[in-house]
Every structure is written in C-alpha cells, then in structure tokens.
PDB file of C-alpha atoms in Angstrom:
ATOM      1  CA  MET A   1     104.006  93.178 101.219  1.00  0.00           C
ATOM      2  CA  VAL A   2     100.862  94.680 102.751  1.00  0.00           C
ATOM      3  CA  VAL A   3     102.947  96.473 105.391  1.00  0.00           C
ATOM      4  CA  LEU A   4     105.196  97.836 102.637  1.00  0.00           C
ATOM      5  CA  ASN A   5     102.200  99.186 100.724  1.00  0.00           C
ATOM      6  CA  ILE A   6     100.816 100.818 103.880  1.00  0.00           C
ATOM      7  CA  ALA A   7     104.216 102.395 104.574  1.00  0.00           C
ATOM      8  CA  TRP A   8     104.389 103.793 101.031  1.00  0.00           C
ATOM      9  CA  ALA A   9     100.846 105.148 101.315  1.00  0.00           C
ATOM     10  CA  GLY A  10     101.679 106.821 104.638  1.00  0.00           C
ATOM     11  CA  ALA A  11     104.850 108.392 103.272  1.00  0.00           C
ATOM     12  CA  PHE A  12     103.115 109.804 100.209  1.00  0.00           C
ATOM     13  CA  SER A  13     100.161 111.001 102.318  1.00  0.00           C
ATOM     14  CA  SER A  14     102.525 113.135 104.420  1.00  0.00           C
ATOM     15  CA  VAL A  15     104.090 114.482 101.212  1.00  0.00           C
ATOM     16  CA  ALA A  16     100.604 115.327  99.925  1.00  0.00           C
ATOM     17  CA  VAL A  17      99.753 117.205 103.139  1.00  0.00           C
ATOM     18  CA  LYS A  18     102.977 119.249 102.845  1.00  0.00           C
ATOM     19  CA  ASN A  19     102.289 120.000  99.183  1.00  0.00           C
ATOM     20  CA  GLN A  20      98.837 121.382 100.071  1.00  0.00           C
ATOM     21  CA  LEU A  21     100.705 124.414 101.436  1.00  0.00           C
ATOM     22  CA  LEU A  22     102.435 124.989  98.081  1.00  0.00           C
ATOM     23  CA  PRO A  23     100.963 126.541  94.907  1.00  0.00           C
ATOM     24  CA  PHE A  24      98.521 124.845  92.542  1.00  0.00           C
ATOM     25  CA  PHE A  25     101.231 123.351  90.302  1.00  0.00           C
ATOM     26  CA  SER A  26     102.650 121.397  93.229  1.00  0.00           C
ATOM     27  CA  GLN A  27      99.154 120.083  93.990  1.00  0.00           C
ATOM     28  CA  LEU A  28      98.910 118.793  90.424  1.00  0.00           C
ATOM     29  CA  GLN A  29     102.284 117.085  90.829  1.00  0.00           C
ATOM     30  CA  THR A  30     101.071 115.517  94.077  1.00  0.00           C
ATOM     31  CA  VAL A  31      97.956 114.127  92.380  1.00  0.00           C
ATOM     32  CA  LEU A  32     100.102 112.556  89.663  1.00  0.00           C
ATOM     33  CA  ILE A  33     102.494 111.083  92.242  1.00  0.00           C
ATOM     34  CA  LEU A  34      99.598 109.694  94.301  1.00  0.00           C
ATOM     35  CA  ARG A  35      98.043 108.107  91.201  1.00  0.00           C
ATOM     36  CA  LEU A  36     101.355 106.515  90.204  1.00  0.00           C
ATOM     37  CA  THR A  37     101.841 105.282  93.772  1.00  0.00           C
ATOM     38  CA  LEU A  38      98.332 103.798  93.821  1.00  0.00           C
ATOM     39  CA  ILE A  39      98.946 101.977  90.518  1.00  0.00           C
ATOM     40  CA  PHE A  40     102.364 100.824  91.757  1.00  0.00           C
ATOM     41  CA  GLY A  41     100.869  99.564  95.034  1.00  0.00           C
ATOM     42  CA  LEU A  42      98.084  97.718  93.221  1.00  0.00           C
ATOM     43  CA  GLY A  43     100.662  96.170  90.902  1.00  0.00           C
ATOM     44  CA  LEU A  44     102.747  94.983  93.851  1.00  0.00           C
ATOM     45  CA  GLY A  45      99.646  93.560  95.496  1.00  0.00           C
ATOM     46  CA  MET A  46      98.710  91.661  92.330  1.00  0.00           C
ATOM     47  CA  LEU A  47     102.251  90.265  92.007  1.00  0.00           C
ATOM     48  CA  ALA A  48     102.236  89.207  95.655  1.00  0.00           C
ATOM     49  CA  ARG A  49      98.926  87.357  95.196  1.00  0.00           C
ATOM     50  CA  LEU A  50     100.103  85.667  92.006  1.00  0.00           C
ATOM     51  CA  SER A  51     103.411  84.533  93.519  1.00  0.00           C
ATOM     52  CA  ASN A  52     101.738  83.259  96.722  1.00  0.00           C
ATOM     53  CA  PRO A  53      98.778  81.071  95.673  1.00  0.00           C
TER      54      PRO A  53
END
C-alpha cells in the first residue's frame, strides 16, 4: 500500500510540474487534484492500518 501511495504521489507530482507551464486556471485545478490525492492517499493509509492490526 505504501508503494502504491508513493507511485500515486509521483504521478501527480509530474502532472503538477507540467501544469506549472499552463495558465493560472490549470494551476488551480492542479492544487485541487493534489489535495484530493492527498486526502485519498491518507484514507488508503488509514484503511491499510485498520485492516492490518
């Protein structure tokens, strides 16, 4: 699960770097996507800890 989270973070980081070259609206979209990804990753981490005591 940790590897999966790291892979997701890496993928969205590269997307964020590409979106830095686009206008301001795309940067706002990137921030929203990164926040959702962070929440999603934290949720997965919590589920993994709860299912594996």
